[in-house]
């Protein structure tokens, strides 16, 4: 296998430099055209200045060289400010000719390899995740350089796979951003919000901002590019309420639509408010009403493909409402099988599965194609015995993590194609603690698990590495 891959690149390099009659442009790189030799002699303390402490890889690190200081500043800037879409388009246009030549080149190389290495097999880029045993590795905690004081309320990875950034928010009313590398996971930024007991923190689907909510009638929005944290504007609730106070309104249970243009908020007494997020000043524009208090929300991403907006809401009595947001009508209503006192609802990214958790620990997994008036679950998972407080699917709809914070170590990882639980993890020695939240990275290389002790445990899923 190694010989085949080596021959591939050797042949490609030889064909690039051969006299094929094709004139190629010089390769564009981001390497600096001029380097100051004095940078290596320069020494900078990153521990003495509060603004530079975020550049440290370890807590006791202090003096670094000038060239290393420059590189860390560059890495921090690129992590917080990803390449804008217009720049990517410009680069694609500039390299179009080279890419066409490369396609022809790779085609010639593959023919040569297939001819001369008849028994060699190129590695496949897609493999089926097997049931039973999961290849998982514990890494250093995601927030090891800056542990949260209090429980972890939220953990989430940046929605772009090219931006290795993870957010955490906890009982200390602080939002923290980390660069995730599985080794040191350096801290990028800390934002303290004294006036908001943070209950939830999520990236906007565009990845440009972070929404912070809690048991208050207002929210905060942190802009990743400008570094500015702003409070929600006055008049957020518009004419939909005349008594705005902490006891009546909360944005703690909320969810963005797949496109990010609407924010759904679970209010009191079964009300669901829709906040217009397209305008510069968010405002409530519509509301629905269930017969029981709202426990959980989930947007159907498949509906957005057909230019529809479907919102699933779960009531305390296990009733599921499916709303057409555009027409503001209820499309369908049904009750979770068994009626165990539902707590959580979520679906897979491809909308293949729908999972509903309950107070008894039962998790019902439904097929999304079941449009009957009384759908039956594909399987009822009874591996946990305490109230379900967390349900999360991975990006490929192959994994479901279900957890409960009521007792220690209450977490199971489900293999969805077989609807079975992996038997080798977690073990008795897995230091999970009381689990408060969890999240998969965009391509499922990492699984982050937050607990009530202020730690974010980080695990590597080898099946999804280098894909």
Short mmCIF file of C-alpha atoms in Angstrom, two decimals:
data_model
loop_
_atom_site.label_atom_id
_atom_site.label_comp_id
_atom_site.label_asym_id
_atom_site.label_seq_id
_atom_site.Cartn_x
_atom_site.Cartn_y
_atom_site.Cartn_z
CA UNK A 1 0.00 0.00 0.00
CA UNK A 2 2.74 2.46 0.90
CA UNK A 3 4.67 1.64 -2.26
CA UNK A 4 1.56 2.28 -4.35
CA UNK A 5 0.93 5.68 -2.78
CA UNK A 6 4.62 6.62 -3.08
CA UNK A 7 4.71 5.67 -6.74
CA UNK A 8 1.58 7.73 -7.31
CA UNK A 9 3.20 10.93 -6.08
CA UNK A 10 6.57 10.19 -7.69
CA UNK A 11 4.96 9.67 -11.08
CA UNK A 12 2.83 12.78 -10.64
CA UNK A 13 5.89 14.85 -9.85
CA UNK A 14 7.77 13.46 -12.82
CA UNK A 15 4.91 14.24 -15.19
CA UNK A 16 4.67 17.79 -13.82
CA UNK A 17 8.31 18.50 -14.60
CA UNK A 18 8.40 16.69 -17.93
CA UNK A 19 8.31 18.54 -21.23
CA UNK A 20 4.67 17.97 -22.06
CA UNK A 21 4.32 21.13 -24.07
CA UNK A 22 1.96 22.65 -21.48
CA UNK A 23 3.08 25.92 -19.90
CA UNK A 24 2.11 26.01 -16.20
CA UNK A 25 1.97 28.98 -13.88
CA UNK A 26 4.14 29.01 -10.77
CA UNK A 27 2.44 27.56 -7.69
CA UNK A 28 0.92 30.23 -5.45
CA UNK A 29 1.83 29.88 -1.79
CA UNK A 30 1.26 31.88 1.35
CA UNK A 31 4.95 31.81 2.31
CA UNK A 32 6.36 35.18 3.29
CA UNK A 33 8.53 36.81 0.62
CA UNK A 34 10.87 38.31 3.22
CA UNK A 35 11.91 36.99 6.62
CA UNK A 36 13.58 39.14 9.29
CA UNK A 37 16.52 37.14 10.73
CA UNK A 38 16.24 39.11 13.98
CA UNK A 39 12.88 37.46 14.74
CA UNK A 40 14.66 34.32 15.92
CA UNK A 41 16.67 36.32 18.44
CA UNK A 42 13.63 38.23 19.76
CA UNK A 43 12.12 36.93 23.03
CA UNK A 44 8.56 37.76 24.09
CA UNK A 45 6.78 37.06 27.39
CA UNK A 46 3.21 35.88 26.79
CA UNK A 47 2.43 35.28 30.47
CA UNK A 48 3.00 38.80 31.78
CA UNK A 49 0.49 40.47 29.44
CA UNK A 50 -3.18 39.52 29.92
CA UNK A 51 -3.92 40.02 26.22
CA UNK A 52 -1.22 37.54 25.22
CA UNK A 53 -2.03 34.77 27.68
CA UNK A 54 -4.51 33.27 25.23
CA UNK A 55 -1.55 32.41 22.96
CA UNK A 56 -0.12 29.97 25.50
CA UNK A 57 -0.25 26.25 24.71
CA UNK A 58 0.31 25.28 28.34
CA UNK A 59 -0.57 27.18 31.48
CA UNK A 60 3.04 27.63 32.63
CA UNK A 61 4.46 28.69 29.25
CA UNK A 62 6.03 32.16 29.19
CA UNK A 63 8.94 33.11 26.87
CA UNK A 64 8.74 32.36 23.13
CA UNK A 65 10.75 33.42 20.09
CA UNK A 66 9.63 36.22 17.78
CA UNK A 67 8.91 33.98 14.81
CA UNK A 68 6.85 31.64 17.01
CA UNK A 69 4.93 34.65 18.39
CA UNK A 70 4.11 35.75 14.83
CA UNK A 71 2.87 32.27 13.89
CA UNK A 72 0.60 32.01 16.93
CA UNK A 73 -0.96 35.39 16.22
CA UNK A 74 -1.57 34.27 12.64
CA UNK A 75 -3.14 30.97 13.78
CA UNK A 76 -5.43 32.76 16.24
CA UNK A 77 -6.58 35.24 13.61
CA UNK A 78 -7.29 32.52 11.05
CA UNK A 79 -9.21 30.43 13.60
CA UNK A 80 -11.54 33.29 14.52
CA UNK A 81 -11.73 34.83 11.04
CA UNK A 82 -12.12 32.08 8.42
CA UNK A 83 -11.50 32.88 4.77
CA UNK A 84 -14.57 34.78 3.44
CA UNK A 85 -16.63 33.35 0.62
CA UNK A 86 -15.60 36.03 -1.88
CA UNK A 87 -11.92 35.21 -1.36
CA UNK A 88 -12.53 31.51 -1.96
CA UNK A 89 -14.37 32.30 -5.19
CA UNK A 90 -11.49 34.48 -6.36
CA UNK A 91 -8.97 31.76 -5.68
CA UNK A 92 -11.08 29.15 -7.45
CA UNK A 93 -11.36 31.34 -10.54
CA UNK A 94 -7.63 31.99 -10.58
CA UNK A 95 -6.75 28.33 -10.36
CA UNK A 96 -9.37 26.93 -12.72
CA UNK A 97 -6.90 26.27 -15.51
CA UNK A 98 -4.47 24.54 -13.17
CA UNK A 99 -7.22 22.32 -11.76
CA UNK A 100 -8.27 21.20 -15.24
CA UNK A 101 -4.66 20.29 -16.01
CA UNK A 102 -4.39 18.47 -12.67
CA UNK A 103 -7.47 16.37 -13.48
CA UNK A 104 -5.85 15.26 -16.72
CA UNK A 105 -2.60 14.61 -14.89
CA UNK A 106 -4.23 12.48 -12.19
CA UNK A 107 -6.12 10.51 -14.82
CA UNK A 108 -2.81 9.66 -16.57
CA UNK A 109 -1.21 8.72 -13.24
CA UNK A 110 -4.06 6.37 -12.31
CA UNK A 111 -3.76 4.62 -15.66
CA UNK A 112 -0.02 4.13 -15.12
CA UNK A 113 -0.55 2.77 -11.61
CA UNK A 114 -3.33 0.40 -12.70
CA UNK A 115 -1.13 -0.89 -15.51
CA UNK A 116 2.07 -1.43 -13.53
CA UNK A 117 0.66 -2.47 -10.15
CA UNK A 118 -2.04 -4.97 -10.96
CA UNK A 119 -2.30 -6.31 -7.42
CA UNK A 120 -2.24 -2.91 -5.68
CA UNK A 121 -5.48 -1.49 -4.30
CA UNK A 122 -5.93 2.21 -3.67
CA UNK A 123 -7.36 3.01 -0.23
CA UNK A 124 -11.09 3.62 -0.05
CA UNK A 125 -12.30 6.96 1.23
CA UNK A 126 -15.51 5.57 2.69
CA UNK A 127 -15.93 2.67 5.11
CA UNK A 128 -18.94 1.30 6.90
CA UNK A 129 -18.98 1.84 10.63
CA UNK A 130 -19.19 -1.59 12.21
CA UNK A 131 -21.42 -2.32 15.20
CA UNK A 132 -20.35 -3.82 18.52
CA UNK A 133 -16.90 -2.26 19.06
CA UNK A 134 -16.08 1.43 18.59
CA UNK A 135 -12.46 2.54 18.05
CA UNK A 136 -12.31 5.47 20.46
CA UNK A 137 -9.41 7.20 22.21
CA UNK A 138 -9.45 9.53 25.16
CA UNK A 139 -7.57 12.79 24.49
CA UNK A 140 -6.68 15.68 26.74
CA UNK A 141 -9.67 17.59 28.03
CA UNK A 142 -10.99 20.14 25.59
CA UNK A 143 -10.84 22.86 28.25
CA UNK A 144 -7.79 21.65 30.18
CA UNK A 145 -6.06 25.06 29.96
CA UNK A 146 -9.10 26.89 31.37
CA UNK A 147 -11.54 24.77 33.33
CA UNK A 148 -15.03 26.14 34.00
CA UNK A 149 -16.00 27.01 37.56
CA UNK A 150 -19.33 25.23 37.90
CA UNK A 151 -21.11 22.90 35.52
CA UNK A 152 -20.78 22.96 31.75
CA UNK A 153 -24.02 24.31 30.28
CA UNK A 154 -23.07 24.15 26.60
CA UNK A 155 -20.40 22.72 24.33
CA UNK A 156 -20.41 23.00 20.53
CA UNK A 157 -17.99 22.82 17.63
CA UNK A 158 -17.83 25.48 14.93
CA UNK A 159 -20.13 24.39 12.05
CA UNK A 160 -17.34 24.67 9.47
CA UNK A 161 -15.06 21.59 9.29
CA UNK A 162 -12.15 23.86 8.32
CA UNK A 163 -12.37 25.84 11.58
CA UNK A 164 -11.19 23.74 14.54
CA UNK A 165 -12.86 25.85 17.22
CA UNK A 166 -15.01 24.66 20.13
CA UNK A 167 -17.10 26.80 22.47
CA UNK A 168 -17.97 26.10 26.08
CA UNK A 169 -20.24 28.00 28.46
CA UNK A 170 -20.94 27.30 32.09
CA UNK A 171 -22.07 28.26 35.54
CA UNK A 172 -19.36 30.92 35.84
CA UNK A 173 -21.22 32.98 33.19
CA UNK A 174 -18.29 32.78 30.79
CA UNK A 175 -18.13 31.88 27.12
CA UNK A 176 -14.80 30.32 26.13
CA UNK A 177 -13.42 29.49 22.70
CA UNK A 178 -10.74 26.83 22.22
CA UNK A 179 -8.70 25.63 19.28
CA UNK A 180 -9.15 21.85 19.19
CA UNK A 181 -6.07 19.85 18.20
CA UNK A 182 -6.47 16.93 20.62
CA UNK A 183 -3.14 17.74 22.29
CA UNK A 184 -3.04 21.11 24.02
CA UNK A 185 -6.36 22.65 22.90
CA UNK A 186 -5.24 26.26 23.53
CA UNK A 187 -7.67 28.91 24.75
CA UNK A 188 -8.56 31.56 22.15
CA UNK A 189 -10.97 33.87 23.95
CA UNK A 190 -12.98 34.33 27.14
CA UNK A 191 -16.12 36.48 27.36
CA UNK A 192 -17.66 37.23 30.77
CA UNK A 193 -21.37 38.16 30.91
CA UNK A 194 -22.25 38.95 34.55
CA UNK A 195 -25.91 39.80 33.84
CA UNK A 196 -26.77 36.47 32.16
CA UNK A 197 -26.82 33.04 33.84
CA UNK A 198 -25.90 31.19 30.65
CA UNK A 199 -28.15 28.24 29.93
CA UNK A 200 -27.32 27.75 26.26
CA UNK A 201 -24.65 28.84 23.80
CA UNK A 202 -24.75 27.95 20.09
CA UNK A 203 -22.99 28.99 16.92
CA UNK A 204 -25.17 30.59 14.28
CA UNK A 205 -25.40 28.24 11.25
CA UNK A 206 -23.17 30.67 9.33
CA UNK A 207 -20.49 30.37 12.02
CA UNK A 208 -20.11 34.15 12.29
CA UNK A 209 -21.69 34.68 15.73
CA UNK A 210 -22.50 32.91 18.99
CA UNK A 211 -25.95 33.19 20.58
CA UNK A 212 -26.01 33.14 24.39
CA UNK A 213 -29.31 32.66 26.22
CA UNK A 214 -30.56 31.84 29.69
CA UNK A 215 -33.56 32.27 32.03
CA UNK A 216 -33.90 35.94 31.05
CA UNK A 217 -36.09 37.79 28.49
CA UNK A 218 -32.99 38.90 26.58
CA UNK A 219 -29.99 37.35 24.86
CA UNK A 220 -26.38 38.25 24.04
CA UNK A 221 -24.71 37.86 20.67
CA UNK A 222 -20.93 37.53 20.32
CA UNK A 223 -19.44 38.44 16.94
CA UNK A 224 -16.40 36.29 16.15
CA UNK A 225 -14.89 38.72 13.67
CA UNK A 226 -15.19 41.96 15.63
CA UNK A 227 -14.96 40.41 19.10
CA UNK A 228 -17.96 42.49 20.22
CA UNK A 229 -20.59 41.05 22.58
CA UNK A 230 -23.93 42.88 22.30
CA UNK A 231 -27.22 42.57 24.14
CA UNK A 232 -30.51 42.01 22.33
CA UNK A 233 -32.25 45.23 21.24
CA UNK A 234 -35.19 46.74 23.01
CA UNK A 235 -38.55 45.80 21.58
CA UNK A 236 -37.51 42.18 21.01
CA UNK A 237 -40.93 40.91 22.02
CA UNK A 238 -42.79 43.56 20.04
CA UNK A 239 -46.57 43.47 20.55
CA UNK A 240 -46.58 39.82 21.58
CA UNK A 241 -46.37 40.65 25.27
CA UNK A 242 -47.01 43.51 27.63
CA UNK A 243 -45.40 41.99 30.72
CA UNK A 244 -41.79 41.22 29.99
CA UNK A 245 -40.06 40.01 33.12
CA UNK A 246 -37.82 37.16 34.19
CA UNK A 247 -40.71 35.02 35.37
CA UNK A 248 -42.69 35.21 32.13
CA UNK A 249 -40.07 34.93 29.40
CA UNK A 250 -36.90 32.98 28.78
CA UNK A 251 -34.85 32.17 25.71
CA UNK A 252 -33.11 29.15 27.27
CA UNK A 253 -34.91 26.63 25.03
CA UNK A 254 -34.29 27.89 21.49
CA UNK A 255 -33.09 26.68 18.09
CA UNK A 256 -32.00 28.23 14.80
CA UNK A 257 -33.59 27.18 11.54
CA UNK A 258 -31.16 25.38 9.16
CA UNK A 259 -30.62 28.58 7.16
CA UNK A 260 -30.29 30.67 10.30
CA UNK A 261 -32.97 33.19 9.31
CA UNK A 262 -35.41 32.29 12.11
CA UNK A 263 -34.87 31.57 15.80
CA UNK A 264 -37.56 29.49 17.52
CA UNK A 265 -37.96 30.14 21.25
CA UNK A 266 -39.96 28.05 23.72
CA UNK A 267 -41.99 30.36 25.94
CA UNK A 268 -44.21 29.75 28.92
CA UNK A 269 -47.54 27.90 28.88
CA UNK A 270 -46.86 26.08 25.61
CA UNK A 271 -46.05 29.11 23.48
CA UNK A 272 -43.41 29.06 20.72
CA UNK A 273 -42.12 32.40 19.47
CA UNK A 274 -40.43 32.96 16.11
CA UNK A 275 -37.70 35.61 16.02
CA UNK A 276 -36.76 37.15 12.67
CA UNK A 277 -32.96 36.86 12.42
CA UNK A 278 -32.52 38.23 8.89
CA UNK A 279 -33.01 41.85 9.87
CA UNK A 280 -30.35 43.79 11.67
CA UNK A 281 -32.57 44.05 14.75
CA UNK A 282 -34.11 40.69 15.78
CA UNK A 283 -37.78 40.82 16.73
CA UNK A 284 -40.56 38.34 17.47
CA UNK A 285 -42.76 38.09 14.37
CA UNK A 286 -45.10 35.16 15.11
CA UNK A 287 -46.11 32.66 17.78
CA UNK A 288 -47.73 29.21 18.09
CA UNK A 289 -49.42 27.54 21.03
CA UNK A 290 -49.31 23.96 22.31
CA UNK A 291 -51.60 22.53 24.97
CA UNK A 292 -48.74 21.73 27.36
CA UNK A 293 -45.37 23.32 28.27
CA UNK A 294 -42.68 23.00 25.61
CA UNK A 295 -39.77 20.71 26.53
CA UNK A 296 -37.70 20.69 23.32
CA UNK A 297 -37.45 22.02 19.73
CA UNK A 298 -36.00 20.65 16.48
CA UNK A 299 -35.97 21.98 12.91
CA UNK A 300 -36.26 19.47 10.07
CA UNK A 301 -33.29 20.18 7.72
CA UNK A 302 -34.78 18.06 4.93
CA UNK A 303 -37.79 20.37 4.64
CA UNK A 304 -35.53 23.36 3.91
CA UNK A 305 -34.30 21.57 0.76
CA UNK A 306 -37.85 21.72 -0.64
CA UNK A 307 -38.19 25.39 0.35
CA UNK A 308 -40.26 24.56 3.41
CA UNK A 309 -39.69 25.19 7.11
CA UNK A 310 -40.82 22.46 9.48
CA UNK A 311 -40.47 22.89 13.22
CA UNK A 312 -40.95 19.95 15.60
CA UNK A 313 -42.00 20.82 19.16
CA UNK A 314 -42.24 18.36 22.04
CA UNK A 315 -44.74 18.84 24.85
CA UNK A 316 -44.53 17.76 28.46
CA UNK A 317 -47.27 15.18 27.86
CA UNK A 318 -45.17 13.54 25.06
CA UNK A 319 -47.20 15.14 22.25
CA UNK A 320 -45.21 15.99 19.10
CA UNK A 321 -46.37 18.95 16.99
CA UNK A 322 -45.11 19.50 13.43
CA UNK A 323 -45.50 23.13 12.35
CA UNK A 324 -45.34 24.68 8.90
CA UNK A 325 -43.59 27.93 9.80
CA UNK A 326 -44.40 29.68 6.52
CA UNK A 327 -48.17 29.14 6.76
CA UNK A 328 -48.10 29.14 10.59
CA UNK A 329 -50.22 26.00 10.79
CA UNK A 330 -49.89 22.64 12.53
CA UNK A 331 -49.32 19.94 9.90
CA UNK A 332 -49.53 16.93 12.18
CA UNK A 333 -49.75 15.95 15.82
CA UNK A 334 -49.01 12.62 17.44
CA UNK A 335 -47.94 11.17 20.78
CA UNK A 336 -44.62 9.52 21.53
CA UNK A 337 -45.07 5.77 21.87
CA UNK A 338 -45.56 4.77 25.51
CA UNK A 339 -46.01 8.34 26.75
CA UNK A 340 -43.18 8.08 29.26
CA UNK A 341 -43.01 11.84 29.94
CA UNK A 342 -40.88 13.21 27.13
CA UNK A 343 -37.85 15.45 27.75
CA UNK A 344 -35.86 15.74 24.50
CA UNK A 345 -36.44 15.58 20.74
CA UNK A 346 -33.86 15.71 17.96
CA UNK A 347 -33.32 14.35 14.47
CA UNK A 348 -30.39 13.28 12.35
CA UNK A 349 -28.80 15.72 9.85
CA UNK A 350 -30.13 13.69 6.91
CA UNK A 351 -33.54 13.38 8.62
CA UNK A 352 -33.28 9.58 8.52
CA UNK A 353 -34.01 9.23 12.23
CA UNK A 354 -35.97 11.02 14.92
CA UNK A 355 -35.15 10.38 18.60
CA UNK A 356 -37.29 11.22 21.63
CA UNK A 357 -36.03 10.83 25.20
CA UNK A 358 -38.15 10.47 28.33
CA UNK A 359 -38.01 10.81 32.11
CA UNK A 360 -37.85 7.02 32.50
CA UNK A 361 -34.64 6.80 30.45
CA UNK A 362 -36.34 5.28 27.39
CA UNK A 363 -35.24 6.66 24.00
CA UNK A 364 -37.57 5.95 21.09
CA UNK A 365 -35.94 6.03 17.66
CA UNK A 366 -38.31 6.61 14.73
CA UNK A 367 -37.82 6.42 10.98
CA UNK A 368 -38.43 9.80 9.38
CA UNK A 369 -40.41 8.24 6.51
CA UNK A 370 -43.18 7.17 8.87
CA UNK A 371 -45.88 9.79 8.21
CA UNK A 372 -48.71 7.88 9.82
CA UNK A 373 -50.99 9.45 12.44
CA UNK A 374 -49.61 7.11 15.11
CA UNK A 375 -45.98 6.27 14.21
CA UNK A 376 -44.24 3.38 15.92
CA UNK A 377 -40.55 3.51 16.88
CA UNK A 378 -38.01 1.41 15.05
CA UNK A 379 -36.65 0.57 18.47
CA UNK A 380 -37.04 1.64 22.10
CA UNK A 381 -33.62 1.91 23.74
CA UNK A 382 -33.75 1.18 27.47
CA UNK A 383 -30.03 1.25 28.28
CA UNK A 384 -30.38 4.21 30.65
CA UNK A 385 -32.68 4.29 33.65
CA UNK A 386 -32.75 8.00 34.55
CA UNK A 387 -34.26 11.02 32.82
CA UNK A 388 -32.76 11.73 29.38
CA UNK A 389 -31.18 15.19 29.26
CA UNK A 390 -29.06 14.92 26.11
CA UNK A 391 -29.51 13.48 22.59
CA UNK A 392 -27.13 14.20 19.70
CA UNK A 393 -26.64 12.64 16.25
CA UNK A 394 -23.33 12.73 14.38
CA UNK A 395 -22.96 14.21 10.89
CA UNK A 396 -23.38 10.92 8.98
CA UNK A 397 -26.40 9.65 10.96
CA UNK A 398 -24.39 6.61 12.08
CA UNK A 399 -24.08 7.52 15.76
CA UNK A 400 -26.42 8.74 18.49
CA UNK A 401 -25.15 9.74 21.92
CA UNK A 402 -27.75 9.70 24.70
CA UNK A 403 -27.07 10.85 28.24
CA UNK A 404 -28.55 11.76 31.61
CA UNK A 405 -27.16 14.10 34.25
CA UNK A 406 -29.16 12.58 37.11
CA UNK A 407 -26.49 9.98 37.97
CA UNK A 408 -22.80 9.56 37.21
CA UNK A 409 -21.59 7.97 33.98
CA UNK A 410 -25.04 7.83 32.38
CA UNK A 411 -24.09 7.85 28.70
CA UNK A 412 -24.38 5.36 25.86
CA UNK A 413 -23.28 5.49 22.22
CA UNK A 414 -25.72 3.96 19.72
CA UNK A 415 -24.83 2.40 16.35
CA UNK A 416 -27.81 3.58 14.30
CA UNK A 417 -27.70 1.16 11.32
CA UNK A 418 -28.18 -1.74 13.74
CA UNK A 419 -29.87 0.29 16.53
CA UNK A 420 -27.55 -1.31 19.06
CA UNK A 421 -25.28 0.10 21.77
CA UNK A 422 -21.49 -0.25 21.54
CA UNK A 423 -20.33 -2.74 24.15
CA UNK A 424 -16.73 -1.58 24.75
CA UNK A 425 -17.37 2.06 25.68
CA UNK A 426 -17.88 3.73 28.05
CA UNK A 427 -16.16 1.49 30.57
CA UNK A 428 -16.19 1.49 34.37
CA UNK A 429 -12.97 3.51 34.25
CA UNK A 430 -14.31 6.24 31.93
CA UNK A 431 -14.28 9.43 34.09
CA UNK A 432 -17.50 10.87 32.69
CA UNK A 433 -19.04 12.16 35.91
CA UNK A 434 -22.49 13.71 35.76
CA UNK A 435 -22.93 14.55 32.09
CA UNK A 436 -24.54 17.90 31.33
CA UNK A 437 -24.03 18.16 27.56
CA UNK A 438 -22.22 16.63 24.58
CA UNK A 439 -21.39 17.39 20.94
CA UNK A 440 -19.80 15.85 17.84
CA UNK A 441 -17.38 17.82 15.68
CA UNK A 442 -18.61 18.58 12.11
CA UNK A 443 -16.95 15.47 10.63
CA UNK A 444 -17.21 13.41 13.85
CA UNK A 445 -13.45 13.22 14.47
CA UNK A 446 -14.14 14.32 18.05
CA UNK A 447 -16.78 13.74 20.69
CA UNK A 448 -16.87 16.35 23.46
CA UNK A 449 -18.62 15.60 26.76
CA UNK A 450 -19.27 18.33 29.34
CA UNK A 451 -20.02 17.48 32.96
CA UNK A 452 -21.15 19.18 36.15
CA UNK A 453 -17.55 19.32 37.40
CA UNK A 454 -16.59 21.95 34.83
CA UNK A 455 -14.63 19.59 32.57
CA UNK A 456 -15.04 18.95 28.85
CA UNK A 457 -13.81 15.43 28.14
CA UNK A 458 -12.54 14.98 24.59
CA UNK A 459 -12.52 11.67 22.71
CA UNK A 460 -11.20 10.83 19.25
CA UNK A 461 -13.27 8.61 16.95
CA UNK A 462 -10.66 6.89 14.77
CA UNK A 463 -13.17 5.75 12.18
CA UNK A 464 -13.64 9.35 11.04
CA UNK A 465 -10.00 10.45 11.16
CA UNK A 466 -8.24 11.36 7.88
CA UNK A 467 -11.40 11.01 5.82
#
